[in-house]
PDB file of C-alpha atoms and ligand atoms in Angstrom:
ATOM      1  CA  UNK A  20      33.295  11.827  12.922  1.00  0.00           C
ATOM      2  CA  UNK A  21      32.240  14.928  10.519  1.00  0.00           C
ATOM      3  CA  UNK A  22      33.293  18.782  10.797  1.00  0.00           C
ATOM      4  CA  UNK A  23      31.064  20.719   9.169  1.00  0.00           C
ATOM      5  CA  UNK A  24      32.575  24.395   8.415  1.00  0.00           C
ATOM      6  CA  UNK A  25      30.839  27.201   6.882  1.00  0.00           C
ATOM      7  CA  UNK A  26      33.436  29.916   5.728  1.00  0.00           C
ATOM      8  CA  UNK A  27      31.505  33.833   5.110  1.00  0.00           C
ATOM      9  CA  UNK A  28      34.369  35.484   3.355  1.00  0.00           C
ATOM     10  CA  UNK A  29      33.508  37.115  -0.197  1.00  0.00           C
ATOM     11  CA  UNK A  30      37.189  36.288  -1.102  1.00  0.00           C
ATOM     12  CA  UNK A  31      39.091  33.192  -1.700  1.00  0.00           C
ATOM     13  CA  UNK A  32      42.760  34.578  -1.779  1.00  0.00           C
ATOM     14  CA  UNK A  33      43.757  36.241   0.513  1.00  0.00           C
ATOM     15  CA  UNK A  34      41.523  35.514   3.061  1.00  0.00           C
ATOM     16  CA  UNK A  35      42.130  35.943   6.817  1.00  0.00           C
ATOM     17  CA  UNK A  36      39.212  34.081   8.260  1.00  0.00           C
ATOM     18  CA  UNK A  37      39.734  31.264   6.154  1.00  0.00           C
ATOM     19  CA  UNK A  38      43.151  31.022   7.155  1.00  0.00           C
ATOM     20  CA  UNK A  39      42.424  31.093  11.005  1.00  0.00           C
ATOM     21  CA  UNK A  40      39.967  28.438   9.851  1.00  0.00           C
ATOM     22  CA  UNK A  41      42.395  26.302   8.188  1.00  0.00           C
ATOM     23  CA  UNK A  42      44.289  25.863  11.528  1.00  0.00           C
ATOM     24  CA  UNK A  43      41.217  24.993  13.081  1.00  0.00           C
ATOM     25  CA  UNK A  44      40.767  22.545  10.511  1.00  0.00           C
ATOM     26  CA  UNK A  45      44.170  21.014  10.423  1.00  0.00           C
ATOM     27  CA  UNK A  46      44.001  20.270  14.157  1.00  0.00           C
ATOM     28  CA  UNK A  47      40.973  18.852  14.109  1.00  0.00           C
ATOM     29  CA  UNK A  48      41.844  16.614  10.878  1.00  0.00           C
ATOM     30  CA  UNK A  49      44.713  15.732  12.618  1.00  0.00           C
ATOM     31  CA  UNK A  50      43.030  13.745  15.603  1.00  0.00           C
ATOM     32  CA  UNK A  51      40.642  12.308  12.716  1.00  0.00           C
ATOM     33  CA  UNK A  52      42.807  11.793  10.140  1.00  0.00           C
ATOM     34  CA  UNK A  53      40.361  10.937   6.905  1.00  0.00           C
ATOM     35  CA  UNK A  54      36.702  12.099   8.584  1.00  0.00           C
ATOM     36  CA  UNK A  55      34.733  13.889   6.754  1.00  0.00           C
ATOM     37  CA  UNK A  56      34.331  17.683   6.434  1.00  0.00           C
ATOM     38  CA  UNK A  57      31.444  19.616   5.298  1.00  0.00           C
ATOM     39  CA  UNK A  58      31.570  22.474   3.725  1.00  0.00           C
ATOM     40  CA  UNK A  59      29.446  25.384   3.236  1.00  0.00           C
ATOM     41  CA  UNK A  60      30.971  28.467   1.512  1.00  0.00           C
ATOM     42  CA  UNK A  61      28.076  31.351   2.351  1.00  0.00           C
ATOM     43  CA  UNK A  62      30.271  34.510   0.971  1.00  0.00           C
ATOM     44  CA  UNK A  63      31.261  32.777  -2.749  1.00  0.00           C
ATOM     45  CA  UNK A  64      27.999  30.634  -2.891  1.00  0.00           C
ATOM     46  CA  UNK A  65      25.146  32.426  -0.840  1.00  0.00           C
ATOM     47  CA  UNK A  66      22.510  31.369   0.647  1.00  0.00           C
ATOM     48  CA  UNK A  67      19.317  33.248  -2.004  1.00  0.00           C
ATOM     49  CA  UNK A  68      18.284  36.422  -0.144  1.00  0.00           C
ATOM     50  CA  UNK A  69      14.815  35.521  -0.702  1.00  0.00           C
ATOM     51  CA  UNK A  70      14.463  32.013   0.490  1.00  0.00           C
ATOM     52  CA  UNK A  71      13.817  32.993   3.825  1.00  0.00           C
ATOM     53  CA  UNK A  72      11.420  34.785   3.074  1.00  0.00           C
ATOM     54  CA  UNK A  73       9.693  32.063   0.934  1.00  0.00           C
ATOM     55  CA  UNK A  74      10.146  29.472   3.995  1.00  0.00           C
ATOM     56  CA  UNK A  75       8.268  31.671   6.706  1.00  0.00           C
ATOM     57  CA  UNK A  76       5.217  32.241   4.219  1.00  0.00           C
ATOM     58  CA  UNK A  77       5.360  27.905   3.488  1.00  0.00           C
ATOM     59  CA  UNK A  78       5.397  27.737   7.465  1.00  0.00           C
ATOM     60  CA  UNK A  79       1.450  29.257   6.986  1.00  0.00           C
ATOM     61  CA  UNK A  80       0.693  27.269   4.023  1.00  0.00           C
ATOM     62  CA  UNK A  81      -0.630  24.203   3.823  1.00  0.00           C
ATOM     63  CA  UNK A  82       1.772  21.461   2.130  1.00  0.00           C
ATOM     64  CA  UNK A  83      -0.822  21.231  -0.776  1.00  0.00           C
ATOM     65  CA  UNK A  84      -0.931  25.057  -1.172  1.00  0.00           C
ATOM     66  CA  UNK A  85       3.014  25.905  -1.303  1.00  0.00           C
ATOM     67  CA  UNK A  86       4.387  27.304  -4.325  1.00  0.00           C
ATOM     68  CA  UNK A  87       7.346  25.648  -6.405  1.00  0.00           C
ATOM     69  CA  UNK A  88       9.807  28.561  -4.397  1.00  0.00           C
ATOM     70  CA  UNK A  89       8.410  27.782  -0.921  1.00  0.00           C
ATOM     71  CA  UNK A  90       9.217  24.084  -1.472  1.00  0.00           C
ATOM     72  CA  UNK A  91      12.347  24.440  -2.597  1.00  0.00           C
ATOM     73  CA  UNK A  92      13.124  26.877   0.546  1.00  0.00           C
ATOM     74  CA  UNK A  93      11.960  24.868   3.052  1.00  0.00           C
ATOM     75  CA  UNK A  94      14.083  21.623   1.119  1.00  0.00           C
ATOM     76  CA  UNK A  95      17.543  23.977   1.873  1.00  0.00           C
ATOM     77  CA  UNK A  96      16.313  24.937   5.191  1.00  0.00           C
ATOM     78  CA  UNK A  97      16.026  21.149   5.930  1.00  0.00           C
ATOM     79  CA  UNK A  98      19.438  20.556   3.686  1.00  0.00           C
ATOM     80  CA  UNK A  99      21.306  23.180   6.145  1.00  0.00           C
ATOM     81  CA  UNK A 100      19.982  21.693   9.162  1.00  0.00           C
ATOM     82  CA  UNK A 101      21.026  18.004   8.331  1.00  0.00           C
ATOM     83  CA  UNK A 102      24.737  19.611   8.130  1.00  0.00           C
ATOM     84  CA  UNK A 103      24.384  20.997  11.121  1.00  0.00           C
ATOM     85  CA  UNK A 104      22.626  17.860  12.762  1.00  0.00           C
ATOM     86  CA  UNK A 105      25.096  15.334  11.484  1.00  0.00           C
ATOM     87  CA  UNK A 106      28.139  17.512  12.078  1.00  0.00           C
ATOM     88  CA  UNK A 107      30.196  15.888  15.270  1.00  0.00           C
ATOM     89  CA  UNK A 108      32.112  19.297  15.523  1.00  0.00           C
ATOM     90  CA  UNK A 109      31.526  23.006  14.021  1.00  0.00           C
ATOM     91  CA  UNK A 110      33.445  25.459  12.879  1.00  0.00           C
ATOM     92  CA  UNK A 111      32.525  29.119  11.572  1.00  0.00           C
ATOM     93  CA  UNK A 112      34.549  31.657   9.873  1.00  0.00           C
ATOM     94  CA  UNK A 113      32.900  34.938   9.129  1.00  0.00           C
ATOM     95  CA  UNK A 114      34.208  38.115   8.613  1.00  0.00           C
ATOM     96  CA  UNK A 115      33.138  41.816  10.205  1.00  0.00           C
ATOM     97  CA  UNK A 116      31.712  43.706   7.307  1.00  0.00           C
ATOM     98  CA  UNK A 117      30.110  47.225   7.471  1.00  0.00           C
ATOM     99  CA  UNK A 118      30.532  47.100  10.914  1.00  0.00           C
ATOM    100  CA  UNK A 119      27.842  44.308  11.603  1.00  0.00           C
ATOM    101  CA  UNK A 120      27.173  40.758  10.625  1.00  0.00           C
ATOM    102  CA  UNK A 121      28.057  39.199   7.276  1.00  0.00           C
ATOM    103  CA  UNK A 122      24.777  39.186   5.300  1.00  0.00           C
ATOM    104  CA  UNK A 123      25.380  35.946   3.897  1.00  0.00           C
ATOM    105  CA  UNK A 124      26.061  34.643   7.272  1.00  0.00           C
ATOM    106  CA  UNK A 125      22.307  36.602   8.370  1.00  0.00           C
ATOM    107  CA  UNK A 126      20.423  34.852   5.248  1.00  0.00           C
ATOM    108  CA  UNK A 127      21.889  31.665   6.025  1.00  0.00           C
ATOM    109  CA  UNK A 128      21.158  31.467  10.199  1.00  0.00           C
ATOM    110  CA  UNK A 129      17.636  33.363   8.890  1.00  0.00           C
ATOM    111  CA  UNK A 130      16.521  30.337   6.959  1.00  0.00           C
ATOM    112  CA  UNK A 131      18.121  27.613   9.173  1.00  0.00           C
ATOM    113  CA  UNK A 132      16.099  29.115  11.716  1.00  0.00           C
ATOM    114  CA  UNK A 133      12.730  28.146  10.033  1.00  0.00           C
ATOM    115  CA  UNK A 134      13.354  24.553  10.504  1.00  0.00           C
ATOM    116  CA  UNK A 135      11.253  23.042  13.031  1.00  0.00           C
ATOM    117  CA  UNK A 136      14.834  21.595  14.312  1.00  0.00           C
ATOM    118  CA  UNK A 137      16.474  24.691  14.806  1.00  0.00           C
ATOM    119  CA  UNK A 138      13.813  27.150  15.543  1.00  0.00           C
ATOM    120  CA  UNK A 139      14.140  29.592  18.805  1.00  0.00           C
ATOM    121  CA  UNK A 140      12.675  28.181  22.065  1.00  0.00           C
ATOM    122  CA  UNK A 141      13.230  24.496  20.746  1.00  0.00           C
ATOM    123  CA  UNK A 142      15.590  22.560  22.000  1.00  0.00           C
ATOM    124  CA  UNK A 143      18.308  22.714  18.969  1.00  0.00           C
ATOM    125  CA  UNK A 144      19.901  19.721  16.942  1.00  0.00           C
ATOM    126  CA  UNK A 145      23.027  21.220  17.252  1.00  0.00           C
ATOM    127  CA  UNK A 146      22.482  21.209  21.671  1.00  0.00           C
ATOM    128  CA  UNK A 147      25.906  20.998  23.157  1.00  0.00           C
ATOM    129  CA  UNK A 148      27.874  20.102  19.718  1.00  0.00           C
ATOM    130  CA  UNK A 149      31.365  22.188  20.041  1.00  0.00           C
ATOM    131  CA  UNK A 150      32.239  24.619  17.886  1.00  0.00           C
ATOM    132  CA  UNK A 151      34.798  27.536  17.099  1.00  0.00           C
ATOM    133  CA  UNK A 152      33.694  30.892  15.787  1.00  0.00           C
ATOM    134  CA  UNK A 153      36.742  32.502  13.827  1.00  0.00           C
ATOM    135  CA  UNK A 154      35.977  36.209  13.201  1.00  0.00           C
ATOM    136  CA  UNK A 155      38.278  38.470  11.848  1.00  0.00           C
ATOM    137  CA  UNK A 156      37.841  42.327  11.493  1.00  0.00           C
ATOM    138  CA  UNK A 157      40.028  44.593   9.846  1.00  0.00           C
ATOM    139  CA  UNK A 158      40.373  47.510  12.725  1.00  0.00           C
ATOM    140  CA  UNK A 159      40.375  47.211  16.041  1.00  0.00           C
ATOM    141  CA  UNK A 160      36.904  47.445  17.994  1.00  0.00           C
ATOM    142  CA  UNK A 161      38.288  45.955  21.425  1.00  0.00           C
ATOM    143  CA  UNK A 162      37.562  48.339  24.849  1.00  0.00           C
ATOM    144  CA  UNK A 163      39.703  51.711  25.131  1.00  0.00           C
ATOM    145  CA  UNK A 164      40.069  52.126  21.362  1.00  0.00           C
ATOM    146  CA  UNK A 165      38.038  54.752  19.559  1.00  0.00           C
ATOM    147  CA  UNK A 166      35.583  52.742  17.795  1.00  0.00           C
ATOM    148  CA  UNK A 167      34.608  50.299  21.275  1.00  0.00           C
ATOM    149  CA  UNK A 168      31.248  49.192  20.561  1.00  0.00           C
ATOM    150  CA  UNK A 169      31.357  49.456  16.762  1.00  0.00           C
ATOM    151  CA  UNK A 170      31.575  45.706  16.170  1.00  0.00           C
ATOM    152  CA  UNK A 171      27.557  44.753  15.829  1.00  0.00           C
ATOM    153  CA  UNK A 172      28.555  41.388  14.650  1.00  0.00           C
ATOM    154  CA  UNK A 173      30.372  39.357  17.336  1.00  0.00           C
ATOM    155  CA  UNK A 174      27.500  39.588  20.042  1.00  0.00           C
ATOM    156  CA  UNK A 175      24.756  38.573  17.492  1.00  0.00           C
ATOM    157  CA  UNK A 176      26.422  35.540  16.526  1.00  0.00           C
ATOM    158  CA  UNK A 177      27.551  34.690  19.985  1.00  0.00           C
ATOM    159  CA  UNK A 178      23.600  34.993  20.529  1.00  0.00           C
ATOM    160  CA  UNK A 179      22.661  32.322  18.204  1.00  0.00           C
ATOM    161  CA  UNK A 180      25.511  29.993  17.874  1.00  0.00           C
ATOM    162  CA  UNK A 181      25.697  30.026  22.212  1.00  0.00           C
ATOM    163  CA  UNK A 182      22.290  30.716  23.074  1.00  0.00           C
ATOM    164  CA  UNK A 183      19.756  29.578  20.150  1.00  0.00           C
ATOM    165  CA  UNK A 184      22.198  27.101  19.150  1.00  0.00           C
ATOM    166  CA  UNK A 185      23.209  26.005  22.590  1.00  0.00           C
ATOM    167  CA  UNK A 186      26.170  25.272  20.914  1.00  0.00           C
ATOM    168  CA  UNK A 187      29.464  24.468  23.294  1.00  0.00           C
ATOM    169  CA  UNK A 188      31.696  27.749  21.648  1.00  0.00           C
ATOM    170  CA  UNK A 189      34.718  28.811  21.551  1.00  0.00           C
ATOM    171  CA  UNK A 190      35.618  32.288  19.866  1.00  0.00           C
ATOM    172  CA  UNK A 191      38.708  33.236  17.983  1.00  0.00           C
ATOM    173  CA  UNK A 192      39.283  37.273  16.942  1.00  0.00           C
ATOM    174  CA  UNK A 193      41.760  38.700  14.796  1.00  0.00           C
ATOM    175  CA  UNK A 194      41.468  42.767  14.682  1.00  0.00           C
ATOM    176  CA  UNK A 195      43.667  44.401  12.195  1.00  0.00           C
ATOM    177  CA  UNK A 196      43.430  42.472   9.342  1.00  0.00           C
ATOM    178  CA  UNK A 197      43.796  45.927   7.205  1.00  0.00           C
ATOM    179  CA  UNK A 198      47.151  47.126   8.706  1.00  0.00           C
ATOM    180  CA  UNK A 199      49.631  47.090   5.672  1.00  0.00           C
ATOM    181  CA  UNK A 200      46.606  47.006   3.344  1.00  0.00           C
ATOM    182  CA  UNK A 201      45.377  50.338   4.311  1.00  0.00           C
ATOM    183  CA  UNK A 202      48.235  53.041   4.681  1.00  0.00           C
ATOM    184  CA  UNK A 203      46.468  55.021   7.377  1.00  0.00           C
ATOM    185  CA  UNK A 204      47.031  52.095   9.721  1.00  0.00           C
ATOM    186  CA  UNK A 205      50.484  51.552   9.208  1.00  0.00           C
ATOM    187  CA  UNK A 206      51.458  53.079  13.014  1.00  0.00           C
ATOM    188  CA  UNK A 207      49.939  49.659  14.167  1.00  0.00           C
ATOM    189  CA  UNK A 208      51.943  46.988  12.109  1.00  0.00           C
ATOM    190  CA  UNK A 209      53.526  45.889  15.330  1.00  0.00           C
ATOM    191  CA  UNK A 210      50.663  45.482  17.282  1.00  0.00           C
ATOM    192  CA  UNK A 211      48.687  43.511  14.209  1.00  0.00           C
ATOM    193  CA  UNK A 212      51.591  41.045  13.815  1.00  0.00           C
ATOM    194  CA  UNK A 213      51.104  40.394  18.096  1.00  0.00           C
ATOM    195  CA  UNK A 214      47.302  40.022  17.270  1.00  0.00           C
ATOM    196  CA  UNK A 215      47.861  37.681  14.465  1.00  0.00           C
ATOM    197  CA  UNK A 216      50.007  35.737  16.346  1.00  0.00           C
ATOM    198  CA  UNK A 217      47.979  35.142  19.709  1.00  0.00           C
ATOM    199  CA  UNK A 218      44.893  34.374  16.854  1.00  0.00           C
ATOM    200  CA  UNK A 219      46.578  31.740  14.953  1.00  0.00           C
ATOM    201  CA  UNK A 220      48.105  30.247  18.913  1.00  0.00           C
ATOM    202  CA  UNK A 221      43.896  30.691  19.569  1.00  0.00           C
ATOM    203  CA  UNK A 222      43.096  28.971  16.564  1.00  0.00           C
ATOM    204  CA  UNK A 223      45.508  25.941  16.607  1.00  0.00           C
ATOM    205  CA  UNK A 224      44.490  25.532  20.559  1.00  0.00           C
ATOM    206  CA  UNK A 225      40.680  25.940  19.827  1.00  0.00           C
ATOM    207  CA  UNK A 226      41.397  23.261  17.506  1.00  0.00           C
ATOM    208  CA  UNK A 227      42.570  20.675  19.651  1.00  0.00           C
ATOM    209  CA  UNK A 228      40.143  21.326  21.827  1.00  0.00           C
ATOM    210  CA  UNK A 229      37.594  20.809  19.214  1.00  0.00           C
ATOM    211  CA  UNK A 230      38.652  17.630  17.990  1.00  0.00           C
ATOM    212  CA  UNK A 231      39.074  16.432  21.931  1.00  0.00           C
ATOM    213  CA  UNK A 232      35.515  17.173  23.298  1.00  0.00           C
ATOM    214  CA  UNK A 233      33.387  14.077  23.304  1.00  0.00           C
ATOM    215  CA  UNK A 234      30.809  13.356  20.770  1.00  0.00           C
ATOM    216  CA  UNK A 235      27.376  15.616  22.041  1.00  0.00           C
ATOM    217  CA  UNK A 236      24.418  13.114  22.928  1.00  0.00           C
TER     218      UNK A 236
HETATM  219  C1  FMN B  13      32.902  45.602   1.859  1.00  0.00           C
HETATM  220  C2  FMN B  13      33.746  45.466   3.089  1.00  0.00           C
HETATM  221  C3  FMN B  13      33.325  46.054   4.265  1.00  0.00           C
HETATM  222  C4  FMN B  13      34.122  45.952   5.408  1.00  0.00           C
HETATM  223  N1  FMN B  13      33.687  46.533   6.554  1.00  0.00           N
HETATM  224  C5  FMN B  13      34.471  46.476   7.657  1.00  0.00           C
HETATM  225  C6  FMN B  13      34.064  47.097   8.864  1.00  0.00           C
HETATM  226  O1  FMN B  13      33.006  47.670   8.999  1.00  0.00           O
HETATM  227  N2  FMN B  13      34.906  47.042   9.910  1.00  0.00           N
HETATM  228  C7  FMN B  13      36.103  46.382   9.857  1.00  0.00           C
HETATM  229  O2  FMN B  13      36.818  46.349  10.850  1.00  0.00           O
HETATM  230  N3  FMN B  13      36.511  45.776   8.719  1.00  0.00           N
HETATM  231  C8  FMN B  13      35.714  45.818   7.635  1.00  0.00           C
HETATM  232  N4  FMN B  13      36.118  45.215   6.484  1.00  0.00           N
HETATM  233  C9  FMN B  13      37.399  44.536   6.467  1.00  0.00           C
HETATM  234  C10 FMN B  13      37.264  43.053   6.649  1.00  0.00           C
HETATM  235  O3  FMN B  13      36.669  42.703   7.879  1.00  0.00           O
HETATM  236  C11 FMN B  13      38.657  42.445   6.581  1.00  0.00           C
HETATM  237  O4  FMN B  13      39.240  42.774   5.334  1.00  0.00           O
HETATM  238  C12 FMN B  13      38.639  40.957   6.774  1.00  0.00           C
HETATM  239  O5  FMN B  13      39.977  40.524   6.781  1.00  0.00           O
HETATM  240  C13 FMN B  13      37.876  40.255   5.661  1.00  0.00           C
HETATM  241  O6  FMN B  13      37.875  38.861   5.877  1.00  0.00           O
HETATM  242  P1  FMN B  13      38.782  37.921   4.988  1.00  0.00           P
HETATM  243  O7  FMN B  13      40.206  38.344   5.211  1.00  0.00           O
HETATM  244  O8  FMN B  13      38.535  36.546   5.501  1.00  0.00           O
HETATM  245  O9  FMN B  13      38.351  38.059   3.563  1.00  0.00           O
HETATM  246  C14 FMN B  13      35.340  45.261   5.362  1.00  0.00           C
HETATM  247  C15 FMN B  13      35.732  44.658   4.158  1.00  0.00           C
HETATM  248  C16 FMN B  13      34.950  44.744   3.044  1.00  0.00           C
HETATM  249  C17 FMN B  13      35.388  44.081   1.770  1.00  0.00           C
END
């Protein structure tokens, strides 16, 4: 059995998603104690921001005609997918920055998306794999706040990972990851430690769940 898990935080300490992620982890690791994990860390060790770029202009080129940087795209574009393909389980941990979806997290679906494997209206090597998306966001974006509908990210990636994925997903959110980091937030310390909470009871459940579900055909 292999997890693969991509983590999109631009921090290592400190790091919400990547804790949320570590429960995920842990359960998982604990029903396959010694399997393998995968690891792909987008936000400290990005994808490059041209390389997609590079792999749609090889996808008109002849082999013969490609240039040294259009090779070596559509080599990581292959490299990502054979995570993704040999992967058993999935797990994703991205962050909510700038009110839309991590650009290393973009570059890095953007280029996996050029593989033949993985391309939209194909059927996907990752078809009915489960996964867990942890997303964490540091206000509060859910319905009857001020901001509702200010969170671009979470419906984009449910769109790939569920849709042009077909991935079997489960989503874990944690809001408030800036209340007692910023001070003009600090009204809402009570209900960020109740968020927290129910994310890391999401997590840990998501988890067992993830390491349960049979192996996808
Ligand atoms: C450059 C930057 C932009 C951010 N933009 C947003 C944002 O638009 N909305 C939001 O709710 N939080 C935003 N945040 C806060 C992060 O989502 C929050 O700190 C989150 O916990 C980061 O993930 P991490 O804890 O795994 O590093 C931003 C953080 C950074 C560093």
């Amino acid at each position: 059995m292999t997890l693969f898990r991509l983590d999109a935080s631009i921090r290592t300490e400190g790091s919400t998603s990547r804790a949320l992620g570590d429960i995920v982890e842990t359960e998982w690791s604990a029903v396959h104690a010694g399997a393998e994990v995968t690891r792909r860390h987008v936000g400290t060790d990005p994808v490059p921001a041209d390389s997609w770029a590079d792999a749609v202009a090889a996808s008109a080129t002849p082999e013969s005609e490609r240039t040294a940087a259009q090779v070596a795209a559509v080599a990581l574009a292959a490299e990502l997918t054979d995570e993704l393909a040999g992967a058993d389980a999935l797990l994703f941990a991205v962050p909510l920055y700038n009110f839309g979806v991590s650009q290393h997290f973009k570059s890095y679906v953007d280029l996996v998306l050029t593989d033949p494997r993985m391309a939209p209206g194909a059927v996907p090597a990752t078809v009915g794999k489960p996964a867990v998306l942890v997303t964490v966001q540091g206000g509060n974006y859910s319905a009857g706040t001020p901001r509702e509908g200010w969170d671009h990210a979470t419906a984009w990636m449910r769109r790939i990972l569920e849709d042009v994925w077909q991935l079997d997903l489960e989503v874990v959110t944690r809001e408030f990851t800036l209340v007692g980091v910023n001070p003009a937030l600090d009204q809402f310390t009570e209900l960020a430690d109740e968020l927290r909470v129910r994310a890391e009871e999401q997590a840990a459940q998501h988890g067992r769940t993830l390491a349960a579900m049979p192996k996808a055909a």
